[in-house]
């Protein structure tokens, strides 16, 4: 069964969020925070690519402010669905699944409304159908199933 996810509709659900003045949490160690801000802050959201979020071992994805997460979410979904890889060749989709598997419990998700949480859940379901083979090959199917359940339950 094919699943459809409307990326334009998803972007509309997050259109109320303006570009934040800072992307990274203020309490992060300063040199690292400054580097992460430089990686993300100078580009238009639509120009961001997987490599702009570093690698699984070093990158800003885990340190985004709530306003940055909300603003960037439509682009993060696009990058994840495009089978994009980071600078060392790892699929960004797997990092997205990992980051979102616990559900919207983290501080960075605190600005999301019920409607926006539903959009994220729908996107995760889309990944589980449209990208099932890649997810299985990378051994992330259990984490993705958990993510869907956690976002649906929120």
PDB file of C-alpha atoms in Angstrom:
ATOM      1  CA  UNK A   1       0.000   0.000   0.000  1.00  0.00           C
ATOM      2  CA  UNK A   2       1.394   3.390  -1.009  1.00  0.00           C
ATOM      3  CA  UNK A   3       1.288   6.173   1.522  1.00  0.00           C
ATOM      4  CA  UNK A   4       1.100   9.799   0.516  1.00  0.00           C
ATOM      5  CA  UNK A   5       2.630  12.572   2.528  1.00  0.00           C
ATOM      6  CA  UNK A   6       2.039  16.132   1.441  1.00  0.00           C
ATOM      7  CA  UNK A   7       5.235  18.077   2.109  1.00  0.00           C
ATOM      8  CA  UNK A   8       3.607  21.381   1.139  1.00  0.00           C
ATOM      9  CA  UNK A   9       0.813  20.784   3.630  1.00  0.00           C
ATOM     10  CA  UNK A  10       3.374  19.893   6.285  1.00  0.00           C
ATOM     11  CA  UNK A  11       5.283  23.112   5.593  1.00  0.00           C
ATOM     12  CA  UNK A  12       2.015  25.005   5.990  1.00  0.00           C
ATOM     13  CA  UNK A  13       1.441  23.434   9.398  1.00  0.00           C
ATOM     14  CA  UNK A  14       4.759  24.908  10.566  1.00  0.00           C
ATOM     15  CA  UNK A  15       4.508  28.232   8.697  1.00  0.00           C
ATOM     16  CA  UNK A  16       3.666  30.071  11.919  1.00  0.00           C
ATOM     17  CA  UNK A  17       7.275  29.661  13.068  1.00  0.00           C
ATOM     18  CA  UNK A  18       9.705  32.376  11.983  1.00  0.00           C
ATOM     19  CA  UNK A  19      13.429  31.948  11.554  1.00  0.00           C
ATOM     20  CA  UNK A  20      14.838  31.938  15.098  1.00  0.00           C
ATOM     21  CA  UNK A  21      17.524  34.299  16.279  1.00  0.00           C
ATOM     22  CA  UNK A  22      19.474  31.296  17.586  1.00  0.00           C
ATOM     23  CA  UNK A  23      19.320  27.668  16.537  1.00  0.00           C
ATOM     24  CA  UNK A  24      21.290  26.013  19.316  1.00  0.00           C
ATOM     25  CA  UNK A  25      20.570  25.840  23.037  1.00  0.00           C
ATOM     26  CA  UNK A  26      22.405  28.557  24.973  1.00  0.00           C
ATOM     27  CA  UNK A  27      23.786  26.182  27.616  1.00  0.00           C
ATOM     28  CA  UNK A  28      25.863  24.176  25.133  1.00  0.00           C
ATOM     29  CA  UNK A  29      29.638  24.560  25.429  1.00  0.00           C
ATOM     30  CA  UNK A  30      30.435  27.830  23.642  1.00  0.00           C
ATOM     31  CA  UNK A  31      32.902  26.850  20.897  1.00  0.00           C
ATOM     32  CA  UNK A  32      30.656  23.964  19.839  1.00  0.00           C
ATOM     33  CA  UNK A  33      27.518  26.119  20.026  1.00  0.00           C
ATOM     34  CA  UNK A  34      29.167  28.795  17.876  1.00  0.00           C
ATOM     35  CA  UNK A  35      30.200  26.236  15.254  1.00  0.00           C
ATOM     36  CA  UNK A  36      26.705  24.758  15.138  1.00  0.00           C
ATOM     37  CA  UNK A  37      25.180  28.223  14.777  1.00  0.00           C
ATOM     38  CA  UNK A  38      27.517  28.931  11.854  1.00  0.00           C
ATOM     39  CA  UNK A  39      26.564  25.632  10.226  1.00  0.00           C
ATOM     40  CA  UNK A  40      22.850  26.480  10.276  1.00  0.00           C
ATOM     41  CA  UNK A  41      22.343  30.193  10.750  1.00  0.00           C
ATOM     42  CA  UNK A  42      23.606  31.689   7.528  1.00  0.00           C
ATOM     43  CA  UNK A  43      21.479  29.685   5.104  1.00  0.00           C
ATOM     44  CA  UNK A  44      17.862  29.860   4.110  1.00  0.00           C
ATOM     45  CA  UNK A  45      15.936  26.904   5.517  1.00  0.00           C
ATOM     46  CA  UNK A  46      15.274  25.577   2.011  1.00  0.00           C
ATOM     47  CA  UNK A  47      19.013  25.501   1.254  1.00  0.00           C
ATOM     48  CA  UNK A  48      19.967  23.353   4.233  1.00  0.00           C
ATOM     49  CA  UNK A  49      21.224  19.872   3.366  1.00  0.00           C
ATOM     50  CA  UNK A  50      22.075  16.793   5.432  1.00  0.00           C
ATOM     51  CA  UNK A  51      25.743  17.815   5.691  1.00  0.00           C
ATOM     52  CA  UNK A  52      24.709  21.063   7.423  1.00  0.00           C
ATOM     53  CA  UNK A  53      23.605  18.951  10.383  1.00  0.00           C
ATOM     54  CA  UNK A  54      27.045  17.391  10.824  1.00  0.00           C
ATOM     55  CA  UNK A  55      27.418  13.686  11.453  1.00  0.00           C
ATOM     56  CA  UNK A  56      25.872  11.279  13.911  1.00  0.00           C
ATOM     57  CA  UNK A  57      28.809  11.897  16.276  1.00  0.00           C
ATOM     58  CA  UNK A  58      28.987  15.670  15.900  1.00  0.00           C
ATOM     59  CA  UNK A  59      26.165  17.954  14.871  1.00  0.00           C
ATOM     60  CA  UNK A  60      23.493  20.375  16.032  1.00  0.00           C
ATOM     61  CA  UNK A  61      20.407  18.160  15.648  1.00  0.00           C
ATOM     62  CA  UNK A  62      20.351  17.169  19.333  1.00  0.00           C
ATOM     63  CA  UNK A  63      20.842  20.734  20.558  1.00  0.00           C
ATOM     64  CA  UNK A  64      18.189  22.711  18.683  1.00  0.00           C
ATOM     65  CA  UNK A  65      16.086  25.220  20.569  1.00  0.00           C
ATOM     66  CA  UNK A  66      12.310  24.696  20.512  1.00  0.00           C
ATOM     67  CA  UNK A  67      11.889  27.571  18.037  1.00  0.00           C
ATOM     68  CA  UNK A  68      14.634  26.190  15.774  1.00  0.00           C
ATOM     69  CA  UNK A  69      13.173  22.677  15.836  1.00  0.00           C
ATOM     70  CA  UNK A  70       9.720  23.975  14.951  1.00  0.00           C
ATOM     71  CA  UNK A  71      11.075  26.224  12.194  1.00  0.00           C
ATOM     72  CA  UNK A  72      13.322  23.533  10.709  1.00  0.00           C
ATOM     73  CA  UNK A  73      10.989  20.543  10.969  1.00  0.00           C
ATOM     74  CA  UNK A  74       9.545  20.738   7.442  1.00  0.00           C
ATOM     75  CA  UNK A  75      13.059  20.851   5.993  1.00  0.00           C
ATOM     76  CA  UNK A  76      14.276  18.070   8.273  1.00  0.00           C
ATOM     77  CA  UNK A  77      11.444  15.895   6.969  1.00  0.00           C
ATOM     78  CA  UNK A  78      12.332  16.695   3.353  1.00  0.00           C
ATOM     79  CA  UNK A  79      15.986  15.850   3.933  1.00  0.00           C
ATOM     80  CA  UNK A  80      15.112  12.605   5.712  1.00  0.00           C
ATOM     81  CA  UNK A  81      12.768  11.486   2.931  1.00  0.00           C
ATOM     82  CA  UNK A  82      15.253  12.263   0.171  1.00  0.00           C
ATOM     83  CA  UNK A  83      17.715   9.518   1.186  1.00  0.00           C
ATOM     84  CA  UNK A  84      20.309  12.264   1.717  1.00  0.00           C
ATOM     85  CA  UNK A  85      23.602  11.378   3.359  1.00  0.00           C
ATOM     86  CA  UNK A  86      25.845  13.388   5.628  1.00  0.00           C
ATOM     87  CA  UNK A  87      29.512  14.155   4.964  1.00  0.00           C
ATOM     88  CA  UNK A  88      30.609  10.633   5.902  1.00  0.00           C
ATOM     89  CA  UNK A  89      27.909   8.847   3.915  1.00  0.00           C
ATOM     90  CA  UNK A  90      25.429   8.011   6.671  1.00  0.00           C
ATOM     91  CA  UNK A  91      21.749   8.329   5.805  1.00  0.00           C
ATOM     92  CA  UNK A  92      20.193  11.357   7.485  1.00  0.00           C
ATOM     93  CA  UNK A  93      16.893   9.459   7.674  1.00  0.00           C
ATOM     94  CA  UNK A  94      18.297   7.158  10.350  1.00  0.00           C
ATOM     95  CA  UNK A  95      19.414  10.105  12.456  1.00  0.00           C
ATOM     96  CA  UNK A  96      15.956  11.620  12.053  1.00  0.00           C
ATOM     97  CA  UNK A  97      14.333   8.360  13.191  1.00  0.00           C
ATOM     98  CA  UNK A  98      16.683   8.154  16.152  1.00  0.00           C
ATOM     99  CA  UNK A  99      16.029  11.753  17.192  1.00  0.00           C
ATOM    100  CA  UNK A 100      12.259  11.374  16.976  1.00  0.00           C
ATOM    101  CA  UNK A 101      11.842   7.823  18.328  1.00  0.00           C
ATOM    102  CA  UNK A 102      11.088   8.846  21.921  1.00  0.00           C
ATOM    103  CA  UNK A 103       8.213  11.055  20.803  1.00  0.00           C
ATOM    104  CA  UNK A 104       7.678  14.725  21.545  1.00  0.00           C
ATOM    105  CA  UNK A 105       8.900  14.514  25.126  1.00  0.00           C
ATOM    106  CA  UNK A 106      12.011  16.666  24.834  1.00  0.00           C
ATOM    107  CA  UNK A 107      12.235  20.385  25.482  1.00  0.00           C
ATOM    108  CA  UNK A 108      12.986  21.003  21.791  1.00  0.00           C
ATOM    109  CA  UNK A 109       9.445  19.828  20.906  1.00  0.00           C
ATOM    110  CA  UNK A 110       7.685  22.009  23.485  1.00  0.00           C
ATOM    111  CA  UNK A 111       6.278  24.520  20.968  1.00  0.00           C
ATOM    112  CA  UNK A 112       4.538  21.940  18.803  1.00  0.00           C
ATOM    113  CA  UNK A 113       0.750  21.892  18.785  1.00  0.00           C
ATOM    114  CA  UNK A 114      -1.360  18.746  18.582  1.00  0.00           C
ATOM    115  CA  UNK A 115      -1.799  19.345  14.847  1.00  0.00           C
ATOM    116  CA  UNK A 116       1.953  19.668  14.320  1.00  0.00           C
ATOM    117  CA  UNK A 117       2.619  16.516  16.350  1.00  0.00           C
ATOM    118  CA  UNK A 118       0.115  14.728  14.102  1.00  0.00           C
ATOM    119  CA  UNK A 119       2.028  15.919  11.029  1.00  0.00           C
ATOM    120  CA  UNK A 120       5.239  14.446  12.462  1.00  0.00           C
ATOM    121  CA  UNK A 121       3.445  11.161  13.209  1.00  0.00           C
ATOM    122  CA  UNK A 122       2.103  11.066   9.646  1.00  0.00           C
ATOM    123  CA  UNK A 123       5.573  11.684   8.287  1.00  0.00           C
ATOM    124  CA  UNK A 124       7.008   8.856  10.372  1.00  0.00           C
ATOM    125  CA  UNK A 125       4.256   6.570   9.046  1.00  0.00           C
ATOM    126  CA  UNK A 126       5.175   7.695   5.534  1.00  0.00           C
ATOM    127  CA  UNK A 127       8.796   6.689   6.179  1.00  0.00           C
ATOM    128  CA  UNK A 128       7.651   3.308   7.467  1.00  0.00           C
ATOM    129  CA  UNK A 129       5.769   2.574   4.248  1.00  0.00           C
ATOM    130  CA  UNK A 130       7.651   4.416   1.504  1.00  0.00           C
ATOM    131  CA  UNK A 131      11.141   3.783   2.842  1.00  0.00           C
ATOM    132  CA  UNK A 132      10.536   0.455   4.577  1.00  0.00           C
ATOM    133  CA  UNK A 133      13.225  -1.441   2.662  1.00  0.00           C
ATOM    134  CA  UNK A 134      15.969   1.098   3.455  1.00  0.00           C
ATOM    135  CA  UNK A 135      14.864   1.292   7.086  1.00  0.00           C
ATOM    136  CA  UNK A 136      14.973  -2.509   7.321  1.00  0.00           C
ATOM    137  CA  UNK A 137      18.399  -2.690   5.670  1.00  0.00           C
ATOM    138  CA  UNK A 138      19.731  -0.182   8.185  1.00  0.00           C
ATOM    139  CA  UNK A 139      18.051  -2.090  11.091  1.00  0.00           C
ATOM    140  CA  UNK A 140      15.954   0.876  12.245  1.00  0.00           C
ATOM    141  CA  UNK A 141      12.472  -0.634  11.800  1.00  0.00           C
ATOM    142  CA  UNK A 142      11.861  -1.135  15.541  1.00  0.00           C
ATOM    143  CA  UNK A 143      12.916   2.433  16.324  1.00  0.00           C
ATOM    144  CA  UNK A 144      10.669   3.768  13.576  1.00  0.00           C
ATOM    145  CA  UNK A 145       7.706   1.725  14.838  1.00  0.00           C
ATOM    146  CA  UNK A 146       8.362   3.108  18.323  1.00  0.00           C
ATOM    147  CA  UNK A 147       8.531   6.637  16.927  1.00  0.00           C
ATOM    148  CA  UNK A 148       5.179   6.267  15.178  1.00  0.00           C
ATOM    149  CA  UNK A 149       3.539   4.985  18.358  1.00  0.00           C
ATOM    150  CA  UNK A 150       5.066   7.691  20.554  1.00  0.00           C
ATOM    151  CA  UNK A 151       4.087  10.546  18.255  1.00  0.00           C
ATOM    152  CA  UNK A 152       0.573   9.140  17.713  1.00  0.00           C
ATOM    153  CA  UNK A 153       0.100   8.821  21.485  1.00  0.00           C
ATOM    154  CA  UNK A 154       1.175  12.410  22.148  1.00  0.00           C
TER     155      UNK A 154
END
